[in-house]
mmCIF file of C-alpha atoms and ligand atoms in Angstrom:
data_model
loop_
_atom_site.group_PDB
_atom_site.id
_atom_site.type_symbol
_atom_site.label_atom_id
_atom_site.label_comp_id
_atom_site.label_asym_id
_atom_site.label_seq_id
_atom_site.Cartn_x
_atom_site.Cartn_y
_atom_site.Cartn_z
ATOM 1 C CA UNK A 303 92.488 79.732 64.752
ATOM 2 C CA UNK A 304 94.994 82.245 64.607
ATOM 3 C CA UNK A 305 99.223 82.899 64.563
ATOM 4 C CA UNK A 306 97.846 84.895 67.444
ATOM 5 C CA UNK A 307 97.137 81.629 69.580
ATOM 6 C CA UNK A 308 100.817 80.469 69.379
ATOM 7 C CA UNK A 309 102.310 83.829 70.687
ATOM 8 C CA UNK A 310 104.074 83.851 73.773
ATOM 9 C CA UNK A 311 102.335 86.839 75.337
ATOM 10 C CA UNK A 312 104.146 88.696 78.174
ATOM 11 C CA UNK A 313 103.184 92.187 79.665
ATOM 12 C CA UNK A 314 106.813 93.629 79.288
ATOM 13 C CA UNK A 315 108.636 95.141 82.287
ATOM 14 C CA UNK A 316 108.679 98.983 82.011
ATOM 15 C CA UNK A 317 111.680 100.755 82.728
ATOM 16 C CA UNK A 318 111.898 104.398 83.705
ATOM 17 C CA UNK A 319 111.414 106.976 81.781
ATOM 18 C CA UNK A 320 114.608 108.480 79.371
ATOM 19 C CA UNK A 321 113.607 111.708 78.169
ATOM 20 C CA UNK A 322 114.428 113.130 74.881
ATOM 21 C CA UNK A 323 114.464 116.825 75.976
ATOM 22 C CA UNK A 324 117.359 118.126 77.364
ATOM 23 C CA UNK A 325 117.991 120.329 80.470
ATOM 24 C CA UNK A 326 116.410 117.886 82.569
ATOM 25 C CA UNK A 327 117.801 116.991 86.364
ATOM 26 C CA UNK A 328 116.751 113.073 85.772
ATOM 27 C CA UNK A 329 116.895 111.402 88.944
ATOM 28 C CA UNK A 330 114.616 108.331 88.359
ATOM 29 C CA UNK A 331 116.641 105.316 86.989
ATOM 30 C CA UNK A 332 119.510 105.329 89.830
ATOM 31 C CA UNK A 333 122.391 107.076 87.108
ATOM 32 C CA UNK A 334 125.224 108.264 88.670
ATOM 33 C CA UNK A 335 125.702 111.573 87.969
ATOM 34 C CA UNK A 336 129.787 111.513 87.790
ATOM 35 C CA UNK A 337 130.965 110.600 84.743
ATOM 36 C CA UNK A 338 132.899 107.558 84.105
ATOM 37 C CA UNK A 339 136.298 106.328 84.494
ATOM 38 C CA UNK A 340 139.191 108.166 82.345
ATOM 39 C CA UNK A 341 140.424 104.696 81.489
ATOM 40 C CA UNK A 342 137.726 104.387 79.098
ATOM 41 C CA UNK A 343 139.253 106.717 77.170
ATOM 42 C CA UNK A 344 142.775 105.616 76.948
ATOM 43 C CA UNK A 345 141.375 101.884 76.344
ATOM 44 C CA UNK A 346 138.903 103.664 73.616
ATOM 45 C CA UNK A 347 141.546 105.866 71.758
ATOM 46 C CA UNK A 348 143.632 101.951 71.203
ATOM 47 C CA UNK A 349 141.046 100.005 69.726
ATOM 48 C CA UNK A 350 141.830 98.701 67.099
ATOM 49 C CA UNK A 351 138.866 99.331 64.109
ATOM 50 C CA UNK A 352 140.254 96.315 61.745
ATOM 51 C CA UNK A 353 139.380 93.706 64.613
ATOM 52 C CA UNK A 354 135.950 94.753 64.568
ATOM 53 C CA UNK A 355 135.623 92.263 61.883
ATOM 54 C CA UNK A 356 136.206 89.612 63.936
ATOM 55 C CA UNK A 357 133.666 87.829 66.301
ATOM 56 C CA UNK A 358 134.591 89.001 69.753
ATOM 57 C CA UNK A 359 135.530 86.684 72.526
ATOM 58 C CA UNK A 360 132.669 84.442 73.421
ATOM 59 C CA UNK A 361 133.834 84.096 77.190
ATOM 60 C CA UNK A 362 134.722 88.146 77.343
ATOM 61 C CA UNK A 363 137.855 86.673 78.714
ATOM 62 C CA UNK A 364 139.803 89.644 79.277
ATOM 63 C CA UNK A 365 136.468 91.542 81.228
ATOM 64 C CA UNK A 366 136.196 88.320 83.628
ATOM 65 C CA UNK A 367 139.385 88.124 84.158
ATOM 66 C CA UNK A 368 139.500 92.087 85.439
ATOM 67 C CA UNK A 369 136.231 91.667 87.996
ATOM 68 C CA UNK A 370 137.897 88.617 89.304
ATOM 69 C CA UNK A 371 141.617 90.240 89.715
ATOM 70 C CA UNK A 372 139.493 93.353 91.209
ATOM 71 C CA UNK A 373 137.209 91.019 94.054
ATOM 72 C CA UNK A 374 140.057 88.831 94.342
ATOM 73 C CA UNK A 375 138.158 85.683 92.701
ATOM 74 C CA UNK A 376 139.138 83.178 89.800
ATOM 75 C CA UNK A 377 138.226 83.815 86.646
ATOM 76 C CA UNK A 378 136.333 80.427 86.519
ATOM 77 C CA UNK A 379 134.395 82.017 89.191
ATOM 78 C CA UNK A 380 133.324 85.612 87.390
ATOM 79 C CA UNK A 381 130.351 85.391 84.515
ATOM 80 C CA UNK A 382 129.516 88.833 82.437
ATOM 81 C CA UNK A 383 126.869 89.785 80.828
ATOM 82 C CA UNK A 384 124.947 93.000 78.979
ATOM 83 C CA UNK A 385 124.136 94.653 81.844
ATOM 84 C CA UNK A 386 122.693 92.738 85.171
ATOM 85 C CA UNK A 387 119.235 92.274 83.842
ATOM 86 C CA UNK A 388 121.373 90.063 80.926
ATOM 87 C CA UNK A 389 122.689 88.228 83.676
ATOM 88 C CA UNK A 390 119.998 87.952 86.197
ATOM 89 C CA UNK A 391 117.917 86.492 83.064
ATOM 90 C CA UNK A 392 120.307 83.488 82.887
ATOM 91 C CA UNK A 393 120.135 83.112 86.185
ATOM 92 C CA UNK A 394 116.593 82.448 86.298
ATOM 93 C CA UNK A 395 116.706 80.282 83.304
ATOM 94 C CA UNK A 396 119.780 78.105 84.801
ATOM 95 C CA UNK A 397 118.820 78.077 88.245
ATOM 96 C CA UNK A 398 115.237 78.040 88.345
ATOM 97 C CA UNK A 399 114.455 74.842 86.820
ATOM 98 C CA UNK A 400 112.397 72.613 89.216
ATOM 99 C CA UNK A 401 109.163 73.473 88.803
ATOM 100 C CA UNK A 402 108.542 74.770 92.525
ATOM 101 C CA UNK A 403 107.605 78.237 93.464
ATOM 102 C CA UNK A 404 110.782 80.951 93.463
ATOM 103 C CA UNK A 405 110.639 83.764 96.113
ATOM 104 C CA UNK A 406 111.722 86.937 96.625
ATOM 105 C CA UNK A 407 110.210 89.857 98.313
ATOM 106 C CA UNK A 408 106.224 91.600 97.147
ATOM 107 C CA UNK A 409 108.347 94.840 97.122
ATOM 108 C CA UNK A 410 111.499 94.269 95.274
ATOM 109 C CA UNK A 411 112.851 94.848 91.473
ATOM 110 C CA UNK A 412 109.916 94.380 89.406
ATOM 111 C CA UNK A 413 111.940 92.401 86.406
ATOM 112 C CA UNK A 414 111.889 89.466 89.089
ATOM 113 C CA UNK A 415 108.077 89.080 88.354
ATOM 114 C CA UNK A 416 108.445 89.511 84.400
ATOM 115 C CA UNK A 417 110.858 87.419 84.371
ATOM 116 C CA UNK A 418 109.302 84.654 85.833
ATOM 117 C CA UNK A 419 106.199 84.857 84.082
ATOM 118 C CA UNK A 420 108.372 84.914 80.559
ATOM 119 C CA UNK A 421 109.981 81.644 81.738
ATOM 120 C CA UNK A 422 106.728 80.054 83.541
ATOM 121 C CA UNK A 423 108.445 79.633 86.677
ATOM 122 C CA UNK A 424 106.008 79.749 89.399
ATOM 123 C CA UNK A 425 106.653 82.075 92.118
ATOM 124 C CA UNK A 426 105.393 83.494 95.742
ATOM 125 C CA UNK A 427 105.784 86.909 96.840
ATOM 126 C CA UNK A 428 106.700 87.273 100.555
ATOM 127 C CA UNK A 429 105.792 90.613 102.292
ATOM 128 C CA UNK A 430 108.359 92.422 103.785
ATOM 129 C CA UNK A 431 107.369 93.880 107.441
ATOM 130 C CA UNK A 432 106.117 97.391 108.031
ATOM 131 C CA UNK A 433 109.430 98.831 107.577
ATOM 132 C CA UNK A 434 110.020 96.908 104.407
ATOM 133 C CA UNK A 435 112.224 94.720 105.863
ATOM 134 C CA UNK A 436 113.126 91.396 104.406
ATOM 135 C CA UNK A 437 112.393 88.551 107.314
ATOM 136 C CA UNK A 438 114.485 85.980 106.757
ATOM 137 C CA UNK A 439 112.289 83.676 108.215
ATOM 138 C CA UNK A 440 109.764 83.722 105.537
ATOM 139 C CA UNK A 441 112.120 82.148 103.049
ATOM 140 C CA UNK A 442 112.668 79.017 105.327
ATOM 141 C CA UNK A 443 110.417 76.746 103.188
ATOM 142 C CA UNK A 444 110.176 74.323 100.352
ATOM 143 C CA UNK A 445 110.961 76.715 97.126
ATOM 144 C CA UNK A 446 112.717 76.421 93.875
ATOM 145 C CA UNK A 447 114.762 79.070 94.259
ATOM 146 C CA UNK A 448 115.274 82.504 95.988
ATOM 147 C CA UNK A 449 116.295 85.968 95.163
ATOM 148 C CA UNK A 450 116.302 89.384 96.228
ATOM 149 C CA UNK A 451 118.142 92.529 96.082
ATOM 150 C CA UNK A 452 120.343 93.942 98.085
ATOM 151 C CA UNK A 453 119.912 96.723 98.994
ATOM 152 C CA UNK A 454 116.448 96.229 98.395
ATOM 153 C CA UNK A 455 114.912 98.283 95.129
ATOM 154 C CA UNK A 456 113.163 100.803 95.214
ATOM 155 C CA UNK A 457 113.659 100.917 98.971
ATOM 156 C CA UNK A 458 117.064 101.122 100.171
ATOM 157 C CA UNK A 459 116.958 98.828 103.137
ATOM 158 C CA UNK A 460 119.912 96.851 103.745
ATOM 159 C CA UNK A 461 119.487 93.414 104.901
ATOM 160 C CA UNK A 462 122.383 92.182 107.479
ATOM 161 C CA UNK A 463 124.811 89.469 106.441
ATOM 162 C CA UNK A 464 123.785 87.419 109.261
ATOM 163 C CA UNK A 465 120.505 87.207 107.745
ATOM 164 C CA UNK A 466 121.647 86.520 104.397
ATOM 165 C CA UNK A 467 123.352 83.736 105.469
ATOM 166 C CA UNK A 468 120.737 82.093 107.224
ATOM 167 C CA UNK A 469 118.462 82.202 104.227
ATOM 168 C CA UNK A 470 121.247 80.776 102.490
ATOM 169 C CA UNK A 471 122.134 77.763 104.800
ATOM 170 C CA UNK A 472 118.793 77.305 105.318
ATOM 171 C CA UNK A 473 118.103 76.667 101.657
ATOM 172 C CA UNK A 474 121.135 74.255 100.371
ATOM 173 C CA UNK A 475 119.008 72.370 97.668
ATOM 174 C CA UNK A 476 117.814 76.034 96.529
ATOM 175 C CA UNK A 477 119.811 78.675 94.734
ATOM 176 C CA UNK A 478 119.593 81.890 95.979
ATOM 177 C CA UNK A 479 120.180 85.326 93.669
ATOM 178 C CA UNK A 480 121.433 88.157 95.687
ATOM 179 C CA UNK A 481 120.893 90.942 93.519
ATOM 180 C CA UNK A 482 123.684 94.017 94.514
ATOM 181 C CA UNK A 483 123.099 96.351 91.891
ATOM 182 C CA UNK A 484 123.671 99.187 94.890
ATOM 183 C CA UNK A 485 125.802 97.314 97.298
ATOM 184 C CA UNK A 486 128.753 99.610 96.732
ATOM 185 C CA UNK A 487 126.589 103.126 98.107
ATOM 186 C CA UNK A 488 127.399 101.473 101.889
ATOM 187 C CA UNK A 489 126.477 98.122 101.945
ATOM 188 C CA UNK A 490 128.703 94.923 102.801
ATOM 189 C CA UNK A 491 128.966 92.582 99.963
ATOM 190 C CA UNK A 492 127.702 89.179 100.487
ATOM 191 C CA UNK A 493 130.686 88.146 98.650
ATOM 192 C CA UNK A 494 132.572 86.071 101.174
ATOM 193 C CA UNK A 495 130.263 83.856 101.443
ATOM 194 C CA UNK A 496 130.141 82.367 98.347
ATOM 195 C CA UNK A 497 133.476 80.407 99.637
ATOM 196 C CA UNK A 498 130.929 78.975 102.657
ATOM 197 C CA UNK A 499 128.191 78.375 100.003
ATOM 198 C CA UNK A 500 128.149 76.680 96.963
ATOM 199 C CA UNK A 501 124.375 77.732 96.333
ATOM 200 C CA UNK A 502 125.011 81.437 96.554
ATOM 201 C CA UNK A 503 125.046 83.806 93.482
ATOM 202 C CA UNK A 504 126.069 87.559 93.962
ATOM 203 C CA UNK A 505 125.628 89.913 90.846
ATOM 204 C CA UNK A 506 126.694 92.990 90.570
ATOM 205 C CA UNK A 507 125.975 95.740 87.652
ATOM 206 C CA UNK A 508 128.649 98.554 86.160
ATOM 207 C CA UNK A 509 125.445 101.070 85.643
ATOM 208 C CA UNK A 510 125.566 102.511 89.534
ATOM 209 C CA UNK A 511 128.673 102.703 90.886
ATOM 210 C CA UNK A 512 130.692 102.781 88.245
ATOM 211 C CA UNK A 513 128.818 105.522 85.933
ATOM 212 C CA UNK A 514 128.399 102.851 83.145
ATOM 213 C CA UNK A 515 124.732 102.464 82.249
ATOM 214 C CA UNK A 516 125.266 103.078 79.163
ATOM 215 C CA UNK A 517 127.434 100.582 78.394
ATOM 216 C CA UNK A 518 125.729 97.780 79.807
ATOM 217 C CA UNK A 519 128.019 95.120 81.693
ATOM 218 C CA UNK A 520 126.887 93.204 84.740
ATOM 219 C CA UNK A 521 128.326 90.363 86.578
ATOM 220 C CA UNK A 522 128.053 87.308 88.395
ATOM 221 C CA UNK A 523 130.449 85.877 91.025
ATOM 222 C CA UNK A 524 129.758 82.410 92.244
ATOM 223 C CA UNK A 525 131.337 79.008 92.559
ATOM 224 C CA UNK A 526 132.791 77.683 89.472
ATOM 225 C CA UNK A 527 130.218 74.525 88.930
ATOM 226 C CA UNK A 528 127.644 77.415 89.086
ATOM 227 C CA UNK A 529 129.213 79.742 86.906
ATOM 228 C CA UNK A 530 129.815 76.732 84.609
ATOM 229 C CA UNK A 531 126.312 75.831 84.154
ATOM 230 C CA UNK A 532 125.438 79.785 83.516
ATOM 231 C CA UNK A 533 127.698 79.820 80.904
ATOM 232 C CA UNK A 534 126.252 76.573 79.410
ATOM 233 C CA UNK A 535 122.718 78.032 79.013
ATOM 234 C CA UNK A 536 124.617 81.504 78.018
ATOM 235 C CA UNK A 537 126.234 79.655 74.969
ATOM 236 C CA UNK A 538 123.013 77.912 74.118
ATOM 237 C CA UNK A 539 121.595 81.319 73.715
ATOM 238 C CA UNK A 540 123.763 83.494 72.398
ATOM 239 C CA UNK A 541 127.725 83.071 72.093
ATOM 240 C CA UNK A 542 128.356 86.837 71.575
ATOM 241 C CA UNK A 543 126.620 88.936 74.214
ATOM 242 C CA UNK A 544 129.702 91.293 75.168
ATOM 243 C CA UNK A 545 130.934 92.968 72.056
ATOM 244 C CA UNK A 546 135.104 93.615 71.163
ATOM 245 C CA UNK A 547 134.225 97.364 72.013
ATOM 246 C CA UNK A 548 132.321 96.649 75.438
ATOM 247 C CA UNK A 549 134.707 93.741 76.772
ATOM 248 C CA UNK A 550 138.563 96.181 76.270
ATOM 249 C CA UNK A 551 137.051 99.397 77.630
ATOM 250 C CA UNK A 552 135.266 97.742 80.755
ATOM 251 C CA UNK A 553 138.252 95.977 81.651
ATOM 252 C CA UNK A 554 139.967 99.527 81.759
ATOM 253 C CA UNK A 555 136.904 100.924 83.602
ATOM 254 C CA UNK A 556 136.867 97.870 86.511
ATOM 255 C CA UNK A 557 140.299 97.842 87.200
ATOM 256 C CA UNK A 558 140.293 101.651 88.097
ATOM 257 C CA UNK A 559 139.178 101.266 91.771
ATOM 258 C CA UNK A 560 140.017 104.184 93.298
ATOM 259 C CA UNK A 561 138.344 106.888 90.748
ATOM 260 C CA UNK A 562 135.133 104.793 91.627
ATOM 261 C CA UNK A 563 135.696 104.485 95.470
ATOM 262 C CA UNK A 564 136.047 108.494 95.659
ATOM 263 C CA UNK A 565 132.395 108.827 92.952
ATOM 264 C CA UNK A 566 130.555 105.983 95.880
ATOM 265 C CA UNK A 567 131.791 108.428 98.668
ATOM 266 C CA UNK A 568 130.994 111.453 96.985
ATOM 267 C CA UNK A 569 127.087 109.822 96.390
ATOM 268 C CA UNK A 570 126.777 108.982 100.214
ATOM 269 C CA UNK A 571 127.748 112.472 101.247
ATOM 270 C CA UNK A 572 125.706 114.461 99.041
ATOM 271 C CA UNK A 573 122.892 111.213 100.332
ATOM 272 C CA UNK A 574 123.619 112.471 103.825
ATOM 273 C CA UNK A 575 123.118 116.592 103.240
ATOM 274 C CA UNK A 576 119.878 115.396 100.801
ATOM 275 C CA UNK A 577 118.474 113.287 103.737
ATOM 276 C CA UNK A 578 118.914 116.086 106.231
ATOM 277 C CA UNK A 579 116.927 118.235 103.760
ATOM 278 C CA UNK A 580 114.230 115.685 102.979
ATOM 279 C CA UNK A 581 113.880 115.732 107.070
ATOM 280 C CA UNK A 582 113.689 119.586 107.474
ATOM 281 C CA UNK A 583 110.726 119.495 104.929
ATOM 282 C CA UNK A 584 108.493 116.526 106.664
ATOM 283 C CA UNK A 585 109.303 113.949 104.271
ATOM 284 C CA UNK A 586 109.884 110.102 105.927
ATOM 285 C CA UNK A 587 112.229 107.822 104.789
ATOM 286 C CA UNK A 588 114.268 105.305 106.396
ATOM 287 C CA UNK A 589 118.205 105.590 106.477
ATOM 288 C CA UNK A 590 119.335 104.758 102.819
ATOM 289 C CA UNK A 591 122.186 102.359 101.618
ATOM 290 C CA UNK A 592 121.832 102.979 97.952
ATOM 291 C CA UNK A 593 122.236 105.987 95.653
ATOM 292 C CA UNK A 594 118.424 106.719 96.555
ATOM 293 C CA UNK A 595 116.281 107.382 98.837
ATOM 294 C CA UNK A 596 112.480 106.572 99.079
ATOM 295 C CA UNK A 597 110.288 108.882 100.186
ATOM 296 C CA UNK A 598 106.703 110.008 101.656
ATOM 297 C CA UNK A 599 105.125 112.882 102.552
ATOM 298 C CA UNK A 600 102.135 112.621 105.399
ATOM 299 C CA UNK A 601 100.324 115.982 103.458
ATOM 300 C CA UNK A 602 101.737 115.740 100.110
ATOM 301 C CA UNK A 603 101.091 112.633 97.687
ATOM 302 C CA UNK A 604 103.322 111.134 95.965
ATOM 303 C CA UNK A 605 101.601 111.597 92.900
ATOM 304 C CA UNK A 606 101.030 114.840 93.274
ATOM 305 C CA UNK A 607 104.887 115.579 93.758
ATOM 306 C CA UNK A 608 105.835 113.428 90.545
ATOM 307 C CA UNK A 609 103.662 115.701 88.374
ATOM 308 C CA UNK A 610 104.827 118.676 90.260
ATOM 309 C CA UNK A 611 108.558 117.890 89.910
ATOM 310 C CA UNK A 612 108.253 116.595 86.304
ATOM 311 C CA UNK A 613 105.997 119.713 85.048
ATOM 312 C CA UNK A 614 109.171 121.567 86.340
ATOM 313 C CA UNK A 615 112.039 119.357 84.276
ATOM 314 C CA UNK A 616 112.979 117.222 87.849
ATOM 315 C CA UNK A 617 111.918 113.473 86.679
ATOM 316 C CA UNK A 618 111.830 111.211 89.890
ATOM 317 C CA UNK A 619 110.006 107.837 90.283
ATOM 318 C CA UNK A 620 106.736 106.991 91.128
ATOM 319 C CA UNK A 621 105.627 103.639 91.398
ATOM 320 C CA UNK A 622 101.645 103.216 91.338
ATOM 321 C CA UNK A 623 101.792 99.978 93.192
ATOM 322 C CA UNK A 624 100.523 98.107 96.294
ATOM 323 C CA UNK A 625 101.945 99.695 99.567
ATOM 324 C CA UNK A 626 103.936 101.828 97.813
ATOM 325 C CA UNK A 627 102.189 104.238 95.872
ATOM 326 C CA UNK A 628 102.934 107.158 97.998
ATOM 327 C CA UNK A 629 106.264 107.200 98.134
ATOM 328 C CA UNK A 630 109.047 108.457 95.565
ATOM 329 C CA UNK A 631 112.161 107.083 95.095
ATOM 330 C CA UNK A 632 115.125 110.060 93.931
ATOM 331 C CA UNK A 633 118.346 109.234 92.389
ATOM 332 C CA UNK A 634 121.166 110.536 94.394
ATOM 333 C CA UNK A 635 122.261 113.496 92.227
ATOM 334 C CA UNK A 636 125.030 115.968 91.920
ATOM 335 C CA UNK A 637 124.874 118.476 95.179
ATOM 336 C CA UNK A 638 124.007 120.962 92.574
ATOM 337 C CA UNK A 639 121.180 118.718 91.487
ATOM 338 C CA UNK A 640 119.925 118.495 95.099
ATOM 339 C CA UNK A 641 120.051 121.949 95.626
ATOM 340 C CA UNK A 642 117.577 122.420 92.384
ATOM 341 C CA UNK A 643 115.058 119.419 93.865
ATOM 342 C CA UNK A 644 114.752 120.828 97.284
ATOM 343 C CA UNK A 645 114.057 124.776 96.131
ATOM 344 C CA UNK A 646 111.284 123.126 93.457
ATOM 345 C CA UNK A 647 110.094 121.286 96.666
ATOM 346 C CA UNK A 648 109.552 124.087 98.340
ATOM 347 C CA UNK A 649 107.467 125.460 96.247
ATOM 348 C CA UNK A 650 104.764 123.452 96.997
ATOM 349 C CA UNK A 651 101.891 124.492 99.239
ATOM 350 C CA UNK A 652 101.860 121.752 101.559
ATOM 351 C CA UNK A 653 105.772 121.301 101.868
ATOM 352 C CA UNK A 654 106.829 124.676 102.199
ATOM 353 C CA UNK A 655 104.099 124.729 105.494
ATOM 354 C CA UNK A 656 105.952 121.491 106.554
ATOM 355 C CA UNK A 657 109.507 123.053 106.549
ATOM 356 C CA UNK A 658 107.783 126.480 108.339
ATOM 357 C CA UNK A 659 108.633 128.880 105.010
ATOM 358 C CA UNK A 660 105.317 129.685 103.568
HETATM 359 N N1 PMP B 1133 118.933 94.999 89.865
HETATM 360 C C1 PMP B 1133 118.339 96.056 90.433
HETATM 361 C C2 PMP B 1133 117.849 95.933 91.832
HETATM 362 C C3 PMP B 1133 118.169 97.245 89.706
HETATM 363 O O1 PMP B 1133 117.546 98.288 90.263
HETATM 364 C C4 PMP B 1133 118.658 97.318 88.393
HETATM 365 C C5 PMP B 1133 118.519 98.622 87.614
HETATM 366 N N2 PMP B 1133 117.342 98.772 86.933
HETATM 367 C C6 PMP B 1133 119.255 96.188 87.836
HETATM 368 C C7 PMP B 1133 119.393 95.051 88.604
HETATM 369 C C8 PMP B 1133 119.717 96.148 86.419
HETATM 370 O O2 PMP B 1133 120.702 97.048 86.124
HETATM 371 P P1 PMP B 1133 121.646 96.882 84.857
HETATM 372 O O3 PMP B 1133 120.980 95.950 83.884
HETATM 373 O O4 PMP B 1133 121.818 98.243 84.314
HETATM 374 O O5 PMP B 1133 122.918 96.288 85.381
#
């Protein structure tokens, strides 16, 4: 016998790569390369130091109450968290509680997986189709739960509303998670429908659009009964999650709409021009709605690339998984940024043939 036995033992989800050295173009972990709002700064430079000694605001009243003025919502309606992987966590432990299999897609976020396997909640993949769509059809039966992204991760794809919502009305003693960590790069929020649906859940992360990664502050937006019981297992967990710092400054930062409308349109041009290059050198991809775009190249693999591009300070990411391990998936960068992948891409043998300049 050994301590050993009574360890929970979890193979720990592994998130890209943040490297130390500087002068690197990093365009694996879906930054956004603007920086953020000035608001922070104004709401920074009035803190006030002395109340650090205080415990903050369990409910991070003032930050729920600014994502719910900004998606027109009520406040009872808004839950926050560190970051969306805080509140996606609580989300699986409140709503996936029955024991039956969750599911979401075999190419998706891979926290969904780790996550369930921390909390022992059984679960089924479901393959997407050859274009890595989402079918909606294959989440029409019994289940404990659903979620997915969307966009999907790493791919891009958008799924339709239409199909949302019959996976949702389809599945009314089932909660289902959609996960829009990119829906502000050109997708249409799912949103409205949580009025329709009391078993929908939307959250939504300030690391993408809103050039906050760092500060970690995610969100869900739901019906209140729903939010209720997320904040129930929240307090039975940990009261203080959003710090006095964290809660004033993203306030400022949410409720500054435009400067983040213009960063989102400035992403999905650059996307555009970087799409039109990743044609004119052979890559496939299909269209993207999220600050990335996944790629494959029919002489080139992926691997290959990723060592390539990384040997010469451009970090993208590679996933060595099932069905996907030949594709790349690159952050959306500055067009300057761009402009520095593409002239490293051509570089190599077999692209530079592709695009007709070796
Ligand atoms: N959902 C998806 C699909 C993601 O790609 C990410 C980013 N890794 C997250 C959620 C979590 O982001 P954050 O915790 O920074 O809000």
């Amino acid at each position: 016998m050994s301590w050993e036995n009574n360890i929970r033992k979890v193979v720990p989800y592994v998130p890209g790569e943040q490297p130390r050295e500087r002068n690197v173009i990093k365009l694996n972990t879906n930054e956004n390369p603007y920086p953020p709002s000035n608001a922070i700064k104004t709401a920074l430079a009035a803190t006030d130091i002395g109340s650090l000694r205080l415990y903050p605001d369990p409910a991070a009243g003032d930050l729920v109450e600014a994502v719910a003025d900004v998606y027109g919502l009520k406040k009872s309606e808004v839950f926050v968290g560190v970051g969306s992987d805080d509140v996606l966590a609580m989300l699986f432990m409140t709503c996936f509680h029955s024991g039956k299999p969750i599911l979401f897609p075999d190419i998706t976020y891979s926290f969904y997986d780790v996550w369930a396997d921390l909390m022992e909640i059984p679960y089924e993949k479901q393959p997407l189709d050859e274009n890595f769509c989402i079918r909606a059809e294959d989440y029409l039966k019994p289940n404990g739960g659903i979620v997915f992204a969307n966009p999907n991760a790493p791919t891009g794809e958008f799924l339709a509303l239409s199909e949302i919502e019959k996976i949702v009305a389809g599945n009314p003693d089932s909660v289902v998670i959609c996960d829009e960590a990119y829906i502000d790069f050109g997708g249409e929020s799912a949103l409205p429908l949580i009025h329709k649906y009391d078993n929908l859940v939307i959250a939504q992360t300030f690391s993408k659009s809103r050039s906050l990664a760092g500060l970690r502050i995610g969100f869900a937006m739901a019906n209140e009964k729903l939010i209720k019981y997320l904040n129930d297992v929240k307090y039975s967990f940990n009261s203080y999650t959003m710090n006095r710092t964290v809660i004033s400054i993203g306030a400022a930062a949410v409720r500054d709409t435009g400067y983040f409308k213009n960063c989102c349109k400035r992403i999905m041009e650059t996307r555009e021009r970087a799409e039109e290059e990743f044609r004119n050198l052979g890559f496939r991809f299909r269209k993207s709605s999220a600050n990335f775009i996944f790629v494959s190249h029919p002489k080139v693999p992926a691997e290959e690339i990723f060592r390539y591009l990384k040997e010469h300070k451009i970090y993208v990411r590679w996933f060595n998984k099932p069905r996907i391990s030949n594709y790349l998936r690159v952050t959306v960068g500055t067009d300057a940024e761009m402009a520095n992948l593409f002239a490293c891409l051509r570089t190599i043998p077999g692209i530079a043939e592709e695009s007709g300049e070796a």
